Short mmCIF file of C-alpha atoms (C1' of nucleotides) in Angstrom, two decimals:
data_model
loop_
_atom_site.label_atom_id
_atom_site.label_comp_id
_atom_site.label_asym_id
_atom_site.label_seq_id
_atom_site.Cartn_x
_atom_site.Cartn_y
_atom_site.Cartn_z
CA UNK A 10 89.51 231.68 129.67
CA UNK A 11 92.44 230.65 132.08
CA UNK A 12 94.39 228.34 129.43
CA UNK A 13 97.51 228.68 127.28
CA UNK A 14 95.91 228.02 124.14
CA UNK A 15 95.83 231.55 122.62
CA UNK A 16 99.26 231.79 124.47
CA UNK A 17 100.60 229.46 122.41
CA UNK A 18 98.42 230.13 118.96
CA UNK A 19 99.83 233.98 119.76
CA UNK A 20 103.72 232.66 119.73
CA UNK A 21 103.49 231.76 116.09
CA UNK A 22 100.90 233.88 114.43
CA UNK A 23 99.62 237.73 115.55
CA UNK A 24 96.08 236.99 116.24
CA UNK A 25 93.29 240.21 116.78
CA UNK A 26 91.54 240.25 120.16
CA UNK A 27 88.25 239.28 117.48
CA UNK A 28 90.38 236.49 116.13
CA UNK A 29 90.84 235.40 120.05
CA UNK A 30 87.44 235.61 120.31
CA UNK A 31 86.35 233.57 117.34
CA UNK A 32 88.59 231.13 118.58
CA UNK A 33 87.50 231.39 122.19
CA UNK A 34 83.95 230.09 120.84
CA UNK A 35 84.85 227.57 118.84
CA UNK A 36 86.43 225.12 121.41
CA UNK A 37 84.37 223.95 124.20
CA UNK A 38 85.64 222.70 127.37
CA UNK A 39 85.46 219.45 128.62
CA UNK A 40 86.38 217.18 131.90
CA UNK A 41 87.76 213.32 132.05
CA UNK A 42 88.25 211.45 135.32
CA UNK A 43 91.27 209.14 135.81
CA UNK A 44 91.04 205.94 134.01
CA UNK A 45 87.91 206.92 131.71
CA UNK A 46 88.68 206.55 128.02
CA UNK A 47 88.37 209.98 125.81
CA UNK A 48 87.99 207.72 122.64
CA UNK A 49 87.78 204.19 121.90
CA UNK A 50 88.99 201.37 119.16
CA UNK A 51 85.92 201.83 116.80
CA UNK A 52 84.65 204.68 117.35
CA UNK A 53 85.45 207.21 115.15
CA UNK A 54 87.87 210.40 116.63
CA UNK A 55 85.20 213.58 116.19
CA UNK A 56 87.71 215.84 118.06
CA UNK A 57 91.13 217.50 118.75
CA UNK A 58 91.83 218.17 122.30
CA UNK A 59 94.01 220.57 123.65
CA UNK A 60 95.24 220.08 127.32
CA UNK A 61 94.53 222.38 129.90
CA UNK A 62 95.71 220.33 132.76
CA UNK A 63 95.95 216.51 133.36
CA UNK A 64 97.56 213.61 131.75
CA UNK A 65 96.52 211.15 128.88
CA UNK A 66 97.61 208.03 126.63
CA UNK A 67 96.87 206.86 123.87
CA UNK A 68 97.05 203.20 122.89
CA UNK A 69 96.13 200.07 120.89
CA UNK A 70 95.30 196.66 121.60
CA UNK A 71 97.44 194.20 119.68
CA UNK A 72 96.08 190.45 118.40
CA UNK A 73 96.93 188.99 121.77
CA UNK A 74 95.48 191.63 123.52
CA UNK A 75 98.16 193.53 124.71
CA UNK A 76 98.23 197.17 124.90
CA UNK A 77 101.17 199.47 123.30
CA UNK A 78 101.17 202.91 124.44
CA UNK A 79 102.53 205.19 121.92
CA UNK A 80 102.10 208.89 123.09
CA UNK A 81 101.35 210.32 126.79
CA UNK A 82 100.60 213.90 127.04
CA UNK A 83 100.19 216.10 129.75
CA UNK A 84 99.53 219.97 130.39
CA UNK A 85 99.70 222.48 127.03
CA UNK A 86 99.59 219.72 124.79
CA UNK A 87 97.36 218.38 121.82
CA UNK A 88 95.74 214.84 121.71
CA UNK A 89 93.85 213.01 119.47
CA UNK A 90 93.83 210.72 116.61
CA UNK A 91 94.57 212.39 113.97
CA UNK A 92 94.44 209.44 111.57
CA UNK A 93 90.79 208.93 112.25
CA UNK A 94 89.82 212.76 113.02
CA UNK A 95 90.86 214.06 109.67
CA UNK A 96 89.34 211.37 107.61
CA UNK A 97 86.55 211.18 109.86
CA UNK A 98 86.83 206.85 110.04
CA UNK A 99 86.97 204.36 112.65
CA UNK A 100 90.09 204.73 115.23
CA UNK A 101 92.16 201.84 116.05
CA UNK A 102 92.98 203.51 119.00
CA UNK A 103 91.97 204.38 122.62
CA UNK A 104 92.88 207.89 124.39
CA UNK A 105 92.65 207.47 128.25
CA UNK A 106 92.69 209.90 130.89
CA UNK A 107 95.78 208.83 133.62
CA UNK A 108 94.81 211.77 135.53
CA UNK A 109 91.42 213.71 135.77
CA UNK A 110 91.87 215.91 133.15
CA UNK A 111 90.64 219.32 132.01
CA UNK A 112 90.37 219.83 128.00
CA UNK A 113 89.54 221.99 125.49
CA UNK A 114 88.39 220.36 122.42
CA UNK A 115 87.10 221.07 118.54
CA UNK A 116 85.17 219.20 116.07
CA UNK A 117 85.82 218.56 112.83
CA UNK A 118 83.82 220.65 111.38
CA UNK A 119 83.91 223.76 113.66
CA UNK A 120 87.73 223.27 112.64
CA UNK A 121 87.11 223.26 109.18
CA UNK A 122 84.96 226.40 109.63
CA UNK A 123 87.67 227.60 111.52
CA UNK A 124 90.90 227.75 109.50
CA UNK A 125 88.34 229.45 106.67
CA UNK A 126 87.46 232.49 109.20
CA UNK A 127 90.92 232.55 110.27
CA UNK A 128 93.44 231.10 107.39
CA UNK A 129 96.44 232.19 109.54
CA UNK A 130 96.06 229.12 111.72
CA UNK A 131 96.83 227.26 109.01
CA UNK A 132 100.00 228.45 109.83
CA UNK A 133 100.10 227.25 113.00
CA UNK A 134 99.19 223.94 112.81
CA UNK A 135 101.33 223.73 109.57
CA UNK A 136 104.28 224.21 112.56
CA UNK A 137 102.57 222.29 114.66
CA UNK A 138 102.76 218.83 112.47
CA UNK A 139 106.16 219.83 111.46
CA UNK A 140 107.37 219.81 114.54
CA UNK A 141 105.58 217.30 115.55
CA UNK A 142 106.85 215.17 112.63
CA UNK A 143 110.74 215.61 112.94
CA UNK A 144 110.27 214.62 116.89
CA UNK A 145 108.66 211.35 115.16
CA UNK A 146 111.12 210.92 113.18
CA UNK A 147 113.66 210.99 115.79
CA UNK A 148 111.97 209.12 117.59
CA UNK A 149 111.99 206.67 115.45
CA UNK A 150 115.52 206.38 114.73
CA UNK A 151 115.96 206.28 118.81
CA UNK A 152 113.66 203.20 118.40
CA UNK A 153 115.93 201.35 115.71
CA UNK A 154 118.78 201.86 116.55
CA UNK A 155 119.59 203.10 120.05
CA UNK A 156 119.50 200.65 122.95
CA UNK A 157 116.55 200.59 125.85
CA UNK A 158 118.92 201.42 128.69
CA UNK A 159 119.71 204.66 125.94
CA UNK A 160 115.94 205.73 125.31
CA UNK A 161 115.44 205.42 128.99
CA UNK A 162 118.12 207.99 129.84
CA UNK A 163 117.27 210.18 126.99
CA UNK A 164 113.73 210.53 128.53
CA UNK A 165 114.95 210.82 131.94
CA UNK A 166 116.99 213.70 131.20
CA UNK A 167 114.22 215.22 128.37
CA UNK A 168 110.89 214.39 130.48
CA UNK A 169 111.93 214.11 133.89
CA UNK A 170 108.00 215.36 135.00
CA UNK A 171 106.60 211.93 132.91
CA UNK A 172 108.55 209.70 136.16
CA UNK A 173 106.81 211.51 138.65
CA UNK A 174 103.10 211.08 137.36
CA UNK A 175 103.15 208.36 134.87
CA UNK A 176 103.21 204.71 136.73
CA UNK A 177 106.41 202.89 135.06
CA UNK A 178 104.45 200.25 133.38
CA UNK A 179 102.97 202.61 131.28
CA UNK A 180 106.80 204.35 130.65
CA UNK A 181 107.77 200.84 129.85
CA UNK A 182 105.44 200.58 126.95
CA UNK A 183 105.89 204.12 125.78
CA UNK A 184 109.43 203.24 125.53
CA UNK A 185 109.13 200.07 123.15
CA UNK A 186 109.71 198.00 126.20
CA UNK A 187 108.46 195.67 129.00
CA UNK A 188 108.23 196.64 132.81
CA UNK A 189 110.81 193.51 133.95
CA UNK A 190 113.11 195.03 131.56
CA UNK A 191 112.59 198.39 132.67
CA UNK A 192 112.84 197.54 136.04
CA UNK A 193 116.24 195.67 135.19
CA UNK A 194 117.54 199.31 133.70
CA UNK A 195 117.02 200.67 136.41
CA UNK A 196 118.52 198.84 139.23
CA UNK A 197 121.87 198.93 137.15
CA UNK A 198 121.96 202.53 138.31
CA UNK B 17 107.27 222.77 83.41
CA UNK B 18 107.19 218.97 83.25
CA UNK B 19 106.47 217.67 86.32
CA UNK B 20 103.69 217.17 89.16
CA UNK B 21 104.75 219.46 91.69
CA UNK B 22 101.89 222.12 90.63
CA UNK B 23 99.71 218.96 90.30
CA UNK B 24 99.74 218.15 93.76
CA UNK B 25 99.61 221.49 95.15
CA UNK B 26 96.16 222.14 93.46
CA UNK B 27 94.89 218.98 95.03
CA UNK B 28 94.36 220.62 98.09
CA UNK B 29 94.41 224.25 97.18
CA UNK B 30 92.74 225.93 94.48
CA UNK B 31 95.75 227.74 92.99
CA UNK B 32 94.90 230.64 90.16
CA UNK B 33 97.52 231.17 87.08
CA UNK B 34 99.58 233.95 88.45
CA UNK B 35 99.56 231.99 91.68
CA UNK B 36 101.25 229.58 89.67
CA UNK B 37 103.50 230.98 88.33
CA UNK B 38 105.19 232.99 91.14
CA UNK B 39 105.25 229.39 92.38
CA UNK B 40 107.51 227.96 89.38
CA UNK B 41 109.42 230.96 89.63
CA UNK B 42 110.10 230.21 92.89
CA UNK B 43 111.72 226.69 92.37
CA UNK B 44 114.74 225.84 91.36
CA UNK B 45 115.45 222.76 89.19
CA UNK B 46 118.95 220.72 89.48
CA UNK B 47 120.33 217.46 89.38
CA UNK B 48 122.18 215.09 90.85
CA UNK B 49 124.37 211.96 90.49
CA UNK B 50 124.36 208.29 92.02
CA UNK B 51 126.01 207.91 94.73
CA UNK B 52 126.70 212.35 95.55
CA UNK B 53 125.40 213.45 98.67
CA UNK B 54 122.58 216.74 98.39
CA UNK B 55 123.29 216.88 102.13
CA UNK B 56 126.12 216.11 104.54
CA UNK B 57 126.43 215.93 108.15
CA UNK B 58 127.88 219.34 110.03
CA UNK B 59 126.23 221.36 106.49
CA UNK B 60 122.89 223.73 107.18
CA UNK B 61 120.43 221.82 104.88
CA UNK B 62 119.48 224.80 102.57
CA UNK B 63 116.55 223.36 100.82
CA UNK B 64 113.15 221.45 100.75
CA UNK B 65 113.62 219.40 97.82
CA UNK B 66 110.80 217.96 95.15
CA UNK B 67 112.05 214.57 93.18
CA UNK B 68 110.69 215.04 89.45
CA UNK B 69 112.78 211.79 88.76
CA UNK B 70 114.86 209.83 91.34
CA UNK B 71 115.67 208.17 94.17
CA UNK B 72 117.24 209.50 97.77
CA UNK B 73 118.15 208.22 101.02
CA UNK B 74 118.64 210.23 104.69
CA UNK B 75 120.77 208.63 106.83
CA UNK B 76 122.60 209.35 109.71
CA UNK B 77 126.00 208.08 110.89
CA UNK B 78 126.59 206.94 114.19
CA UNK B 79 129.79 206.92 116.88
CA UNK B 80 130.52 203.61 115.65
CA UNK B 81 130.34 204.75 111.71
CA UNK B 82 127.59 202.77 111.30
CA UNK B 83 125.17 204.50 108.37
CA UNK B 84 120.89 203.88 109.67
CA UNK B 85 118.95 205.05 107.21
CA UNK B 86 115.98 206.03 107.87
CA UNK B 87 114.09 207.51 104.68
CA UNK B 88 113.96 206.42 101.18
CA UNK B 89 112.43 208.79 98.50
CA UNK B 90 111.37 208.18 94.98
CA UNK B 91 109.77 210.31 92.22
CA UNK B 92 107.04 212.61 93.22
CA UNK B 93 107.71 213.40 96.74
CA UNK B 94 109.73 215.81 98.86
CA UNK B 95 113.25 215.05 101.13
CA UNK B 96 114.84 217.82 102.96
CA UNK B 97 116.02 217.57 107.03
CA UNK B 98 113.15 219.80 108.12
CA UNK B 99 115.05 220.13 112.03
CA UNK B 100 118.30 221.57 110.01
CA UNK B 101 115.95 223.62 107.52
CA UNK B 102 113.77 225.22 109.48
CA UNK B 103 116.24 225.98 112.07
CA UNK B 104 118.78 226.99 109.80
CA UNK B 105 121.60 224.69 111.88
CA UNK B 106 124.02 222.17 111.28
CA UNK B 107 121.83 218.71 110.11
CA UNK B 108 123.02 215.43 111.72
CA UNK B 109 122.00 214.08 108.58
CA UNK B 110 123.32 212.73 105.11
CA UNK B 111 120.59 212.77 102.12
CA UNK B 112 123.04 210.74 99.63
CA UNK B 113 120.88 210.12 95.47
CA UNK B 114 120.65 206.31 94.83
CA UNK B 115 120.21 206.81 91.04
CA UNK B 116 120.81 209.59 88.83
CA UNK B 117 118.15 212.36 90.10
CA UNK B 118 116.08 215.32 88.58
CA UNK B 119 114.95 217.78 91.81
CA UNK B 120 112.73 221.30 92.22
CA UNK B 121 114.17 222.88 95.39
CA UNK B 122 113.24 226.27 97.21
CA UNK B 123 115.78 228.32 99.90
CA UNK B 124 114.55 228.60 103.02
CA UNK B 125 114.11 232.57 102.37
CA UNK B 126 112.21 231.71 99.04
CA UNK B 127 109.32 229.43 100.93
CA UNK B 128 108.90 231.85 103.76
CA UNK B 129 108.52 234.62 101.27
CA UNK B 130 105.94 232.14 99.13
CA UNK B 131 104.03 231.72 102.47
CA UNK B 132 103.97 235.45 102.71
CA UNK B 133 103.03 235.62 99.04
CA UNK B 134 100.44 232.63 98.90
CA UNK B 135 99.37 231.97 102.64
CA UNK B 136 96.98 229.07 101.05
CA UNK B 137 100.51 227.21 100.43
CA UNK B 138 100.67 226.72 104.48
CA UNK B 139 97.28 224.73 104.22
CA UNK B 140 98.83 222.30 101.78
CA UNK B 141 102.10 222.11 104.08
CA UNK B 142 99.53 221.70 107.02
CA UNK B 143 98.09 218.43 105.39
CA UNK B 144 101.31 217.01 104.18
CA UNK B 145 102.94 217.98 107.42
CA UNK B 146 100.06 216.00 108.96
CA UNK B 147 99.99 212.85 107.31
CA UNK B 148 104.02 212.41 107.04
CA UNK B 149 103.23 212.96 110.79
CA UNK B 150 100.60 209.82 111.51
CA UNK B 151 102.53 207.92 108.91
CA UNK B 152 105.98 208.45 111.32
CA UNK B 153 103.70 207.40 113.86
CA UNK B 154 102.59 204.23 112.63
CA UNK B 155 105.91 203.42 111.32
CA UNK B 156 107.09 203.96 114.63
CA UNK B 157 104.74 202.04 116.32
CA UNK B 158 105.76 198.97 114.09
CA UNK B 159 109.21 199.50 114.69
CA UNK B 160 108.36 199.24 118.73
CA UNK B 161 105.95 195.91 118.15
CA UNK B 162 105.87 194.14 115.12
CA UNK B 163 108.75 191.72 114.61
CA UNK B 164 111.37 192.51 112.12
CA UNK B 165 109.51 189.58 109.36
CA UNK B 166 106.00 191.31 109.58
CA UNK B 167 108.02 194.94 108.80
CA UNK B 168 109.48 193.28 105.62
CA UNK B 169 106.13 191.75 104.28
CA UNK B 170 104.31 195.05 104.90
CA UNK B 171 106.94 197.02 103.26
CA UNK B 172 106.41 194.38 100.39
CA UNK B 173 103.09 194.95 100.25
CA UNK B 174 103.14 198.97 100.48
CA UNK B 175 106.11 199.56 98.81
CA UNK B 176 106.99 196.77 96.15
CA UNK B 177 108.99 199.39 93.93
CA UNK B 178 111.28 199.88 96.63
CA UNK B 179 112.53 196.33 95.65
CA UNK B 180 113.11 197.27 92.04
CA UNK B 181 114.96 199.85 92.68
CA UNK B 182 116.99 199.62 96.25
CA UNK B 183 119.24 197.63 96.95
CA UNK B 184 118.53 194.77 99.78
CA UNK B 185 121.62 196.38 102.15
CA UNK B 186 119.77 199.97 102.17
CA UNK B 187 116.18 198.08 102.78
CA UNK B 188 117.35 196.40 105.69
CA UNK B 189 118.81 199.53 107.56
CA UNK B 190 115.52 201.08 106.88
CA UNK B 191 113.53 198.46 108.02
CA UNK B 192 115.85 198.78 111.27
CA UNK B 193 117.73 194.98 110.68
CA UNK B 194 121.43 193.62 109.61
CA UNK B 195 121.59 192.66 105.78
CA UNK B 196 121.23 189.06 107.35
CA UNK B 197 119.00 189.46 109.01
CA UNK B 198 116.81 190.58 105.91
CA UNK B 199 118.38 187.85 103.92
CA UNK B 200 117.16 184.72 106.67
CA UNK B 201 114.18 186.53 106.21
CA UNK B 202 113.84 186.29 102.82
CA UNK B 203 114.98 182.50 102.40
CA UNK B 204 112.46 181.16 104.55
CA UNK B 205 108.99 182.08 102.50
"C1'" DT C 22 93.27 196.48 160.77
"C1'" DT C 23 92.80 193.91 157.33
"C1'" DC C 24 92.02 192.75 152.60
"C1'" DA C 25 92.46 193.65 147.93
"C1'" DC C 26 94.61 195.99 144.38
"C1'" DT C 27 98.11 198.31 142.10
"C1'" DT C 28 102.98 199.08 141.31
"C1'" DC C 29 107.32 197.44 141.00
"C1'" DT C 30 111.03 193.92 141.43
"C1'" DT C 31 113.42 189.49 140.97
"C1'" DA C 32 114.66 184.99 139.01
"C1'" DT C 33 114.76 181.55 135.37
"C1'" DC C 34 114.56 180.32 130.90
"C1'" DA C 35 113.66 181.20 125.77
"C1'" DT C 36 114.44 183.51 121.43
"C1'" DA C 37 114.81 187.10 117.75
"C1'" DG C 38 118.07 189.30 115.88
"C1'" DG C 39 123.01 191.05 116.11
"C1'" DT C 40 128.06 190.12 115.26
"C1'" DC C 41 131.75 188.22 112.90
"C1'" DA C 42 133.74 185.80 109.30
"C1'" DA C 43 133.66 183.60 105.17
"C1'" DG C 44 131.68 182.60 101.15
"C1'" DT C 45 129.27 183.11 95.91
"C1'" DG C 46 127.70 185.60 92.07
"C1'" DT C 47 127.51 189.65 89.10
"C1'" DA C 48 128.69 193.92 86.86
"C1'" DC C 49 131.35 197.37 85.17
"C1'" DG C 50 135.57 200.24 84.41
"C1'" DA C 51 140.47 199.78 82.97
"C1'" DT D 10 139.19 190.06 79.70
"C1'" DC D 11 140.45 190.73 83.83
"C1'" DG D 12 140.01 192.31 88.42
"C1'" DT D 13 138.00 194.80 91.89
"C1'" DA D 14 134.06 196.11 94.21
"C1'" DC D 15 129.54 195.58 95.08
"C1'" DA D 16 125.31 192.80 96.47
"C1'" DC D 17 123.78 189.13 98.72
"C1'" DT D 18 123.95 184.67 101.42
"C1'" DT D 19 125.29 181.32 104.91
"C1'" DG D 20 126.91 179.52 109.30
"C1'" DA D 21 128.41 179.64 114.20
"C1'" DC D 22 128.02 181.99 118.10
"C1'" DC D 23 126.32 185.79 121.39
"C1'" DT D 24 123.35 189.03 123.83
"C1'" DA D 25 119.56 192.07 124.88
"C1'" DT D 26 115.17 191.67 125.80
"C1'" DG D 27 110.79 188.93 126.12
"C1'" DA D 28 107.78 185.46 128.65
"C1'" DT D 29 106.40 183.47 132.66
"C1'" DA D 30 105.79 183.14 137.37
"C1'" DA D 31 106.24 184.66 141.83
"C1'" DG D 32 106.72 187.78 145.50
"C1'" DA D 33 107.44 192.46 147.99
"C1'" DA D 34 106.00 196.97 148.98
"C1'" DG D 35 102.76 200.59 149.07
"C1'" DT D 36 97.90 202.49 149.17
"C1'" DG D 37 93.20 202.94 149.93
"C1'" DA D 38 88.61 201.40 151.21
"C1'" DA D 39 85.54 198.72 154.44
#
DNA sequence: TTCACTTCTTATCATAGGTCAAGTGTACGA
DNA sequence: TCGTACACTTGACCTATGATAAGAAGTGAA
C-alpha cells in the first residue's frame, strides 16, 4: 500500500503488522477526477476519506445560491462530513474534487467494526478531533476578530502550497471573503 | 458524588463499578468565585475542567486590550484550553467564572494515566472531541456568512439560558459584534 | 488561429457594523 | 442613603468589505 495512512495511525498509537493488516482491508481505494463531486447536498455522507494525493473542498449552497467553501484539503489529509457520516443523515454539503484525486475511504460501518477489533484507534481519532477542534476554534476567533488583509497573510505564511494549486476564488471563499476583495489585498502588496 | 459527570460518560461507554470509581477518584472537585480567573494568559492550563454548577467564559486579549470571548460554559459541560493542556505550554487564553462555580477537574498526568487505566474513556473523548469539532465548524461557518442579526436570533433560539444568565456585553463579543451593535439589534424586533 | 472559458483585476457605489462619546437606569457595598 | 460602578442604549460619523458590472489576461480545444 504506497500511502501514509499507517504512517500516520503509527505516530500516535503502536500498531502490530496484523493490526496494519486489519486496517489495510478495511479501507478501499478510490479515484475522483477534477471537478466531480465526492458527495452531494442530500445525500447522505456513507464515508471518511483519507487523502492519498489530490485536492478537495467542501462547500454549501446558501439561499441565494451562492457557494461558501469552508475546508480544502489536499495530500495526507481526512475529508468528509462528519456531521452527516456519524449520524448517518442527509448532508448539507458537497465535497468536490479540485484536482483528480486518489483516496482511501471507510464506511460507517466497517469503521464501527473497526475501532471494536482495534480499540486503540480510538485513540487516534480521539487526537485527531482534538486537534482538529482547537484549529477550529482558532480559526474561528481569526474569523471574528482579525481583519481579511490579516487571515490572508496568516495563510500565506501557514499554507503557502494552497496559492499554488487552489484558484483564488476558491481562497477567497475559504477565507470568509469575496475575490474583488481579495484581489484588492493583494495589490496593496 | 452529586453530579452528572459519570452520567454522561456511561452514555457512550458501558462503564463497570470499579471503573467508576477509579474515575471519581481521579477528579478533583473545587470552586470558584465570580469574577476569579481558573486560567490566565502566559499560565500552562493544568486542567480539563467539568462544571457541576456554573458559568465560565474563555477569552483572549488582544494588542489593543480588547477582551473577544469566544466560549461560554454553563452547568454540565467541560472548559479547559485543550492547545495549552495538551501541550503543556503557556495558554493565550483567560477562562474568567461569571457566577459563583462548583468544578470536577483532572491534571493532565491524571487523564493520561485514566486513558492508560480505562482506554474505553478515549472513545467517549473521541465523540465529544468530534461533535465540539462540527459544532466549531458550523459556528464558524456562520461567523464567515450569516449577518451579525441572524447569529443573535439563532443563539436565541439554541441558547435562550444564555440570556438569563450573561450579561448582553459578554453575548455580543461572543457573537463576534460591539455591545451596540447587539443593542440596535435588539431594538428593532 | 480563433473562440470560448476560466481566472483575476479594476472601478463605482452601497451598507453592515465599528468607533467614539454621551447618556439612562439599576444594584450593591460603604 | 449615597455614590460608584456596572449594564445597556442612543446618536453621529467612519470604514472595510460587499455588490455589480466590466474588462484583461491566460489557457485549451476545434
Amino acid at each position: 500500500m504506497d500511502n501514509k495512512l499507517l504512517y500516520y495511525f503509527n505516530k500516535w498509537v503502536k500498531l502490530t503488522p496484523e493490526e496494519e493488516e486489519i486496517i489495510k482491508s478495511s479501507f478501499e481505494s478510490c479515484a475522483i477526477k477534477k471537478k466531480k463531486d465526492l458527495l452531494e447536498a442530500g445525500e447522505t455522507c456513507k464515508y471518511v476519506y483519507f487523502i492519498t494525493k489530490g485536492c478537495l473542498r467542501s462547500y454549501f449552497v446558501d439561499d441565494k445560491g451562492n457557494e461558501h467553501i469552508y475546508q480544502i484539503r489536499m495530500d495526507n489529509s481526512w475529508i468528509s462530513d462528519l456531521q452527516s457520516f456519524f449520524t448517518q443523515k442527509p448532508s448539507h454539503y458537497y465535497i468536490e474534487a479540485l484536482e483528480n484525486s486518489e483516496l482511501l475511504r471507510i464506511s460507517f460501518e466497517q469503521l464501527e467494526k473497526l475501532y471494536t477489533r482495534i480499540p486503540k484507534l480510538e485513540r487516534y481519532f480521539r487526537i485527531l478531533f482534538q486537534k482538529a477542534y482547537i484549529n477550529a476554534l482558532e480559526r474561528l476567533n481569526a474569523t471574528m476578530w482579525d481583519s481579511a488583509e490579516d487571515r490572508y497573510q496568516t495563510m500565506l505564511k501557514e499554507q503557502p502550497d494552497m496559492f499554488q494549486r487552489v484558484p483564488l476564488v476558491y481562497i477567497a471563499s475559504y477565507l470568509g471573503i469575496t475575490p474583488e476583495s481579495l484581489s484588492r489585498i493583494r495589490k496593496k502588496k
